[in-house]
Amino acid sequence: MASLIVPDSIPSVAEDIEQLHKAFSGWGTNEDLIISILAHRNAEQRKHIRQAYAETYGEDLLHSLEKELSSDFERIVLLWTLEPAERDAVLLNESTKRWTSSSQVILEIACTRSSHALLSAKQAYHARFKKSLEEDVASLITGDFRKLLVPLVSTYRYEGPEVNTTLAKREAKILHEHISAKEYNHDEIIRILTTRSKTQLFATFNQYNNEFGNAITKDLKADADDDFLKTLRSVIKCLVTPEKYFEKVLRSAINKTGTDEWALTRVVATRVEVDMNVIKEEYYRRNTVQLDHAIKGDTSGDYEEMLVALIGA
Amino acid sequence: MASLIVPDSIPSVAEDIEQLHKAFSGWGTNEDLIISILAHRNAEQRKHIRQAYAETYGEDLLHSLEKELSSDFERIVLLWTLEPAERDAVLLNESTKRWTSSSQVILEIACTRSSHALLSAKQAYHARFKKSLEEDVASLITGDFRKLLVPLVSTYRYEGPEVNTTLAKREAKILHEHISAKEYNHDEIIRILTTRSKTQLFATFNQYNNEFGNAITKDLKADADDDFLKTLRSVIKCLVTPEKYFEKVLRSAINKTGTDEWALTRVVATRVEVDMNVIKEEYYRRNTVQLDHAIKGDTSGDYEEMLVALIGA
């Protein structure tokens, strides 16, 4: 499902770092060379490159890249080069500090990662920021959003295949009761969304649909402009149909006047090694245009080249 | 700080399991033999014994022990023989199912374990019960206790040495404001207790004491019989002075008419390999009687022998 293309035969790590070092030397920077290497190495390979680069040249590769690159191209290369857990930690820290009620990054990371990947991100957060994700989310965000986001980032969900049908029925009913009463911030809605396994929630939302005639996300559309309702809908989509959630983020980012590079960069950097091919299929199904064409039409230069190389045109 | 005594030279695992198997055979059970082996092996050694026993005799050692032993002696031997993470998972599951407002086991495990040990317990909970600790606590406990206990078991606390003094001052003030207003279940009290690192909380409680003239636990004694206040005091003690918390649990268990074997067994089984020697010192300081003497005076038979062997008389 990953879109990353790693050539069958790749140069040694020593050759890769020599080429990268060369790309930074002399007049100007050789961006094409940087893309041709980094956009075609997987997380493990990039990790080795970063280690060997630091040992050989006495500088973190990320610092060299930061000095040489700029703007959106810099951001995609830096985010991509980071290890997945560290990248999530950086995104979470940024999003916590600059949080607004329309920001979706925290819930996106909390709900689309596996329990193990979310835990790894929290460990990377400790190591890098000398505090916990939980305390930052809890102290920087307030009100209903805090009530929802703190348990979302804290929980360590069960991931087994077991489904309790009786429980799914009971909790579909609880959700429906509170949604019908417009009690969207009710403790029980938050408890169910933040603690049950994704498999169990899938059954609960199906049950909701069958029993009450509407998809739960549709019943949560009472007020399309309400950021809390929008957040609840995104949580549900991230938990059970992440590819649809990401397709929508990409669509909005590309269709927006001026393009939302921040969102485009984040989704590409975080999904290329996970499920980008599924997201691409979903994008085509929904827009009848290929994602790489849409991106080419909306971006330019090295940034465009890097994105297209990563999503595997 | 652990009280466990493992002889310098111990028999091979093969000899240990042969002896254990012999202890279960023929007329009656040889309890002394069981104690002489299991009470003097560390977690790693017990794990190997359990594995080898299952491979050789086709039965889980715990099942054999369950069939042969009974009552309090059975419980201490079974809990002790489990791996620490699995033992915590079993205790947490029991406590969640039979939870009452005076029950302290959930907060005790959440607050006295390291972040890694709590995580391991949650992973063992997934493996054994096919669901998460968070969902059980959230669905079986209600009201203010749920509001406090769910984040307590969910959080992955930072464990570095950093202290932010400005933050400690600010949060000591927040705690004092809400405690003075008797808003003991306030979101901010719960946020601070459930997300900050233990080192940071230590500084915050010191600041509270210096600034407002009373230990925070003293200010939380407004109503000695209120279970929620008692829970908050226990949370604070478990976070910053676990040895005092455990000393008190042992003292209450032993001084109670009839002895609270449930609590005595739990504390011995879970602390022997961690900090039992510190707890023993604290017990002597507080009661001017050695813990092993107090236990001998209050228990009998194989149960007494096992406890005394574990706490290293």
mmCIF file of N, CA and C in Angstrom, chain B residues 193-263:
data_model
loop_
_atom_site.group_PDB
_atom_site.id
_atom_site.type_symbol
_atom_site.label_atom_id
_atom_site.label_comp_id
_atom_site.label_asym_id
_atom_site.label_seq_id
_atom_site.Cartn_x
_atom_site.Cartn_y
_atom_site.Cartn_z
ATOM 1 N N LEU B 193 -2.411 16.328 38.232
ATOM 2 C CA LEU B 193 -2.015 15.049 38.841
ATOM 3 C C LEU B 193 -1.802 13.943 37.811
ATOM 4 N N THR B 194 -2.560 13.999 36.709
ATOM 5 C CA THR B 194 -2.493 12.866 35.781
ATOM 6 C C THR B 194 -1.494 13.056 34.638
ATOM 7 N N THR B 195 -0.987 14.287 34.432
ATOM 8 C CA THR B 195 -0.099 14.439 33.269
ATOM 9 C C THR B 195 1.332 14.849 33.611
ATOM 10 N N ARG B 196 1.559 15.546 34.711
ATOM 11 C CA ARG B 196 2.919 16.028 34.991
ATOM 12 C C ARG B 196 3.847 14.895 35.436
ATOM 13 N N SER B 197 5.141 15.078 35.194
ATOM 14 C CA SER B 197 6.110 14.063 35.620
ATOM 15 C C SER B 197 6.185 14.036 37.146
ATOM 16 N N LYS B 198 6.623 12.917 37.697
ATOM 17 C CA LYS B 198 6.697 12.798 39.157
ATOM 18 C C LYS B 198 7.679 13.822 39.735
ATOM 19 N N THR B 199 8.774 14.063 39.020
ATOM 20 C CA THR B 199 9.760 15.038 39.488
ATOM 21 C C THR B 199 9.148 16.441 39.530
ATOM 22 N N GLN B 200 8.411 16.777 38.495
ATOM 23 C CA GLN B 200 7.748 18.070 38.449
ATOM 24 C C GLN B 200 6.713 18.179 39.570
ATOM 25 N N LEU B 201 5.951 17.119 39.789
ATOM 26 C CA LEU B 201 4.928 17.148 40.836
ATOM 27 C C LEU B 201 5.560 17.289 42.220
ATOM 28 N N PHE B 202 6.696 16.649 42.410
ATOM 29 C CA PHE B 202 7.415 16.768 43.679
ATOM 30 C C PHE B 202 7.707 18.247 43.958
ATOM 31 N N ALA B 203 8.183 18.954 42.921
ATOM 32 C CA ALA B 203 8.475 20.386 43.057
ATOM 33 C C ALA B 203 7.198 21.180 43.307
ATOM 34 N N THR B 204 6.122 20.817 42.623
ATOM 35 C CA THR B 204 4.848 21.524 42.792
ATOM 36 C C THR B 204 4.314 21.362 44.220
ATOM 37 N N PHE B 205 4.391 20.138 44.749
ATOM 38 C CA PHE B 205 3.878 19.904 46.113
ATOM 39 C C PHE B 205 4.767 20.604 47.152
ATOM 40 N N ASN B 206 6.060 20.653 46.931
ATOM 41 C CA ASN B 206 6.957 21.403 47.814
ATOM 42 C C ASN B 206 6.603 22.871 47.813
ATOM 43 N N GLN B 207 6.374 23.391 46.610
ATOM 44 C CA GLN B 207 6.000 24.782 46.444
ATOM 45 C C GLN B 207 4.685 25.067 47.181
ATOM 46 N N TYR B 208 3.753 24.149 47.072
ATOM 47 C CA TYR B 208 2.456 24.270 47.746
ATOM 48 C C TYR B 208 2.672 24.402 49.253
ATOM 49 N N ASN B 209 3.491 23.517 49.776
ATOM 50 C CA ASN B 209 3.784 23.505 51.208
ATOM 51 C C ASN B 209 4.435 24.829 51.640
ATOM 52 N N ASN B 210 5.440 25.270 50.889
ATOM 53 C CA ASN B 210 6.151 26.507 51.232
ATOM 54 C C ASN B 210 5.258 27.725 51.132
ATOM 55 N N GLU B 211 4.463 27.767 50.098
ATOM 56 C CA GLU B 211 3.677 28.963 49.818
ATOM 57 C C GLU B 211 2.436 29.061 50.698
ATOM 58 N N PHE B 212 1.826 27.911 50.965
ATOM 59 C CA PHE B 212 0.527 27.960 51.638
ATOM 60 C C PHE B 212 0.546 27.347 53.047
ATOM 61 N N GLY B 213 1.711 26.906 53.505
ATOM 62 C CA GLY B 213 1.870 26.535 54.910
ATOM 63 C C GLY B 213 1.435 25.141 55.318
ATOM 64 N N ASN B 214 0.813 24.420 54.413
ATOM 65 C CA ASN B 214 0.362 23.058 54.716
ATOM 66 C C ASN B 214 0.768 22.104 53.603
ATOM 67 N N ALA B 215 1.040 20.864 53.965
ATOM 68 C CA ALA B 215 1.216 19.856 52.927
ATOM 69 C C ALA B 215 -0.111 19.711 52.184
ATOM 70 N N ILE B 216 -0.033 19.487 50.885
ATOM 71 C CA ILE B 216 -1.263 19.359 50.095
ATOM 72 C C ILE B 216 -2.119 18.208 50.604
ATOM 73 N N THR B 217 -1.483 17.127 51.033
ATOM 74 C CA THR B 217 -2.263 15.984 51.538
ATOM 75 C C THR B 217 -3.024 16.370 52.810
ATOM 76 N N LYS B 218 -2.462 17.296 53.578
ATOM 77 C CA LYS B 218 -3.160 17.748 54.789
ATOM 78 C C LYS B 218 -4.404 18.555 54.405
ATOM 79 N N ASP B 219 -4.257 19.434 53.427
ATOM 80 C CA ASP B 219 -5.402 20.235 52.975
ATOM 81 C C ASP B 219 -6.481 19.363 52.331
ATOM 82 N N LEU B 220 -6.096 18.168 51.933
ATOM 83 C CA LEU B 220 -7.086 17.252 51.328
ATOM 84 C C LEU B 220 -7.728 16.348 52.381
ATOM 85 N N LYS B 221 -7.536 16.719 53.672
ATOM 86 C CA LYS B 221 -8.128 15.899 54.736
ATOM 87 C C LYS B 221 -9.401 16.511 55.295
ATOM 88 N N ALA B 222 -9.949 17.510 54.581
ATOM 89 C CA ALA B 222 -11.131 18.224 55.071
ATOM 90 C C ALA B 222 -12.185 17.256 55.595
ATOM 91 N N ASP B 223 -12.365 16.183 54.877
ATOM 92 C CA ASP B 223 -13.355 15.194 55.297
ATOM 93 C C ASP B 223 -12.686 13.825 55.211
ATOM 94 N N ALA B 224 -12.286 13.309 56.374
ATOM 95 C CA ALA B 224 -11.461 12.094 56.412
ATOM 96 C C ALA B 224 -12.194 10.875 55.843
ATOM 97 N N ASP B 225 -13.531 10.920 55.864
ATOM 98 C CA ASP B 225 -14.294 9.751 55.420
ATOM 99 C C ASP B 225 -14.668 9.802 53.939
ATOM 100 N N ASP B 226 -14.358 10.900 53.269
ATOM 101 C CA ASP B 226 -14.730 11.038 51.866
ATOM 102 C C ASP B 226 -13.780 10.200 51.006
ATOM 103 N N ASP B 227 -14.328 9.221 50.309
ATOM 104 C CA ASP B 227 -13.481 8.311 49.536
ATOM 105 C C ASP B 227 -12.740 9.007 48.395
ATOM 106 N N PHE B 228 -13.359 10.047 47.819
ATOM 107 C CA PHE B 228 -12.667 10.720 46.715
ATOM 108 C C PHE B 228 -11.451 11.492 47.238
ATOM 109 N N LEU B 229 -11.616 12.140 48.380
ATOM 110 C CA LEU B 229 -10.476 12.847 48.987
ATOM 111 C C LEU B 229 -9.379 11.863 49.378
ATOM 112 N N LYS B 230 -9.786 10.738 49.905
ATOM 113 C CA LYS B 230 -8.828 9.700 50.293
ATOM 114 C C LYS B 230 -8.058 9.222 49.050
ATOM 115 N N THR B 231 -8.796 9.087 47.950
ATOM 116 C CA THR B 231 -8.172 8.667 46.696
ATOM 117 C C THR B 231 -7.146 9.700 46.224
ATOM 118 N N LEU B 232 -7.517 10.982 46.289
ATOM 119 C CA LEU B 232 -6.567 12.030 45.881
ATOM 120 C C LEU B 232 -5.308 11.990 46.746
ATOM 121 N N ARG B 233 -5.488 11.807 48.057
ATOM 122 C CA ARG B 233 -4.311 11.739 48.944
ATOM 123 C C ARG B 233 -3.430 10.542 48.577
ATOM 124 N N SER B 234 -4.068 9.416 48.292
ATOM 125 C CA SER B 234 -3.295 8.220 47.928
ATOM 126 C C SER B 234 -2.551 8.425 46.616
ATOM 127 N N VAL B 235 -3.204 9.077 45.649
ATOM 128 C CA VAL B 235 -2.547 9.352 44.364
ATOM 129 C C VAL B 235 -1.266 10.147 44.613
ATOM 130 N N ILE B 236 -1.382 11.193 45.421
ATOM 131 C CA ILE B 236 -0.223 12.050 45.691
ATOM 132 C C ILE B 236 0.880 11.271 46.400
ATOM 133 N N LYS B 237 0.498 10.474 47.390
ATOM 134 C CA LYS B 237 1.515 9.675 48.097
ATOM 135 C C LYS B 237 2.170 8.658 47.167
ATOM 136 N N CYS B 238 1.376 7.991 46.358
ATOM 137 C CA CYS B 238 1.937 6.991 45.437
ATOM 138 C C CYS B 238 2.911 7.643 44.452
ATOM 139 N N LEU B 239 2.602 8.871 44.033
ATOM 140 C CA LEU B 239 3.450 9.530 43.041
ATOM 141 C C LEU B 239 4.784 9.968 43.634
ATOM 142 N N VAL B 240 4.768 10.490 44.851
ATOM 143 C CA VAL B 240 6.017 11.088 45.356
ATOM 144 C C VAL B 240 6.653 10.352 46.532
ATOM 145 N N THR B 241 5.869 9.656 47.344
ATOM 146 C CA THR B 241 6.472 8.894 48.454
ATOM 147 C C THR B 241 5.827 7.506 48.535
ATOM 148 N N PRO B 242 6.085 6.674 47.512
ATOM 149 C CA PRO B 242 5.430 5.357 47.483
ATOM 150 C C PRO B 242 5.714 4.517 48.730
ATOM 151 N N GLU B 243 6.929 4.637 49.302
ATOM 152 C CA GLU B 243 7.244 3.809 50.471
ATOM 153 C C GLU B 243 6.332 4.148 51.651
ATOM 154 N N LYS B 244 5.942 5.419 51.775
ATOM 155 C CA LYS B 244 5.020 5.801 52.852
ATOM 156 C C LYS B 244 3.615 5.283 52.574
ATOM 157 N N TYR B 245 3.236 5.349 51.306
ATOM 158 C CA TYR B 245 1.929 4.798 50.945
ATOM 159 C C TYR B 245 1.871 3.300 51.276
ATOM 160 N N PHE B 246 2.899 2.563 50.843
ATOM 161 C CA PHE B 246 2.871 1.106 51.062
ATOM 162 C C PHE B 246 2.984 0.758 52.546
ATOM 163 N N GLU B 247 3.765 1.533 53.281
ATOM 164 C CA GLU B 247 3.852 1.294 54.732
ATOM 165 C C GLU B 247 2.462 1.389 55.345
ATOM 166 N N LYS B 248 1.719 2.399 54.899
ATOM 167 C CA LYS B 248 0.387 2.592 55.486
ATOM 168 C C LYS B 248 -0.567 1.465 55.097
ATOM 169 N N VAL B 249 -0.479 1.013 53.862
ATOM 170 C CA VAL B 249 -1.337 -0.101 53.442
ATOM 171 C C VAL B 249 -1.017 -1.334 54.289
ATOM 172 N N LEU B 250 0.285 -1.594 54.492
ATOM 173 C CA LEU B 250 0.670 -2.747 55.309
ATOM 174 C C LEU B 250 0.202 -2.576 56.752
ATOM 175 N N ARG B 251 0.420 -1.390 57.308
ATOM 176 C CA ARG B 251 0.010 -1.126 58.699
ATOM 177 C C ARG B 251 -1.489 -1.351 58.872
ATOM 178 N N SER B 252 -2.287 -0.781 57.944
ATOM 179 C CA SER B 252 -3.742 -0.957 58.051
ATOM 180 C C SER B 252 -4.121 -2.426 57.907
ATOM 181 N N ALA B 253 -3.452 -3.112 56.975
ATOM 182 C CA ALA B 253 -3.787 -4.526 56.721
ATOM 183 C C ALA B 253 -3.505 -5.368 57.958
ATOM 184 N N ILE B 254 -2.379 -5.089 58.613
ATOM 185 C CA ILE B 254 -1.971 -5.894 59.769
ATOM 186 C C ILE B 254 -2.777 -5.519 61.015
ATOM 187 N N ASN B 255 -3.027 -4.211 61.191
ATOM 188 C CA ASN B 255 -3.726 -3.769 62.408
ATOM 189 C C ASN B 255 -5.224 -4.049 62.392
ATOM 190 N N LYS B 256 -5.738 -4.289 61.201
ATOM 191 C CA LYS B 256 -7.175 -4.516 61.060
ATOM 192 C C LYS B 256 -7.593 -5.751 61.858
ATOM 193 N N THR B 257 -8.755 -5.709 62.454
ATOM 194 C CA THR B 257 -9.269 -6.914 63.101
ATOM 195 C C THR B 257 -9.420 -7.971 62.012
ATOM 196 N N GLY B 258 -8.700 -9.075 62.161
ATOM 197 C CA GLY B 258 -8.840 -10.137 61.176
ATOM 198 C C GLY B 258 -7.830 -10.081 60.037
ATOM 199 N N THR B 259 -7.012 -9.068 59.978
ATOM 200 C CA THR B 259 -5.989 -8.929 58.934
ATOM 201 C C THR B 259 -6.590 -8.853 57.532
ATOM 202 N N ASP B 260 -6.127 -7.878 56.735
ATOM 203 C CA ASP B 260 -6.554 -7.773 55.341
ATOM 204 C C ASP B 260 -5.525 -8.508 54.486
ATOM 205 N N GLU B 261 -5.699 -9.829 54.356
ATOM 206 C CA GLU B 261 -4.714 -10.642 53.623
ATOM 207 C C GLU B 261 -4.607 -10.213 52.163
ATOM 208 N N TRP B 262 -5.723 -9.752 51.619
ATOM 209 C CA TRP B 262 -5.743 -9.351 50.218
ATOM 210 C C TRP B 262 -4.695 -8.253 49.963
ATOM 211 N N ALA B 263 -4.702 -7.244 50.839
ATOM 212 C CA ALA B 263 -3.765 -6.117 50.701
ATOM 213 C C ALA B 263 -2.333 -6.549 51.034
#
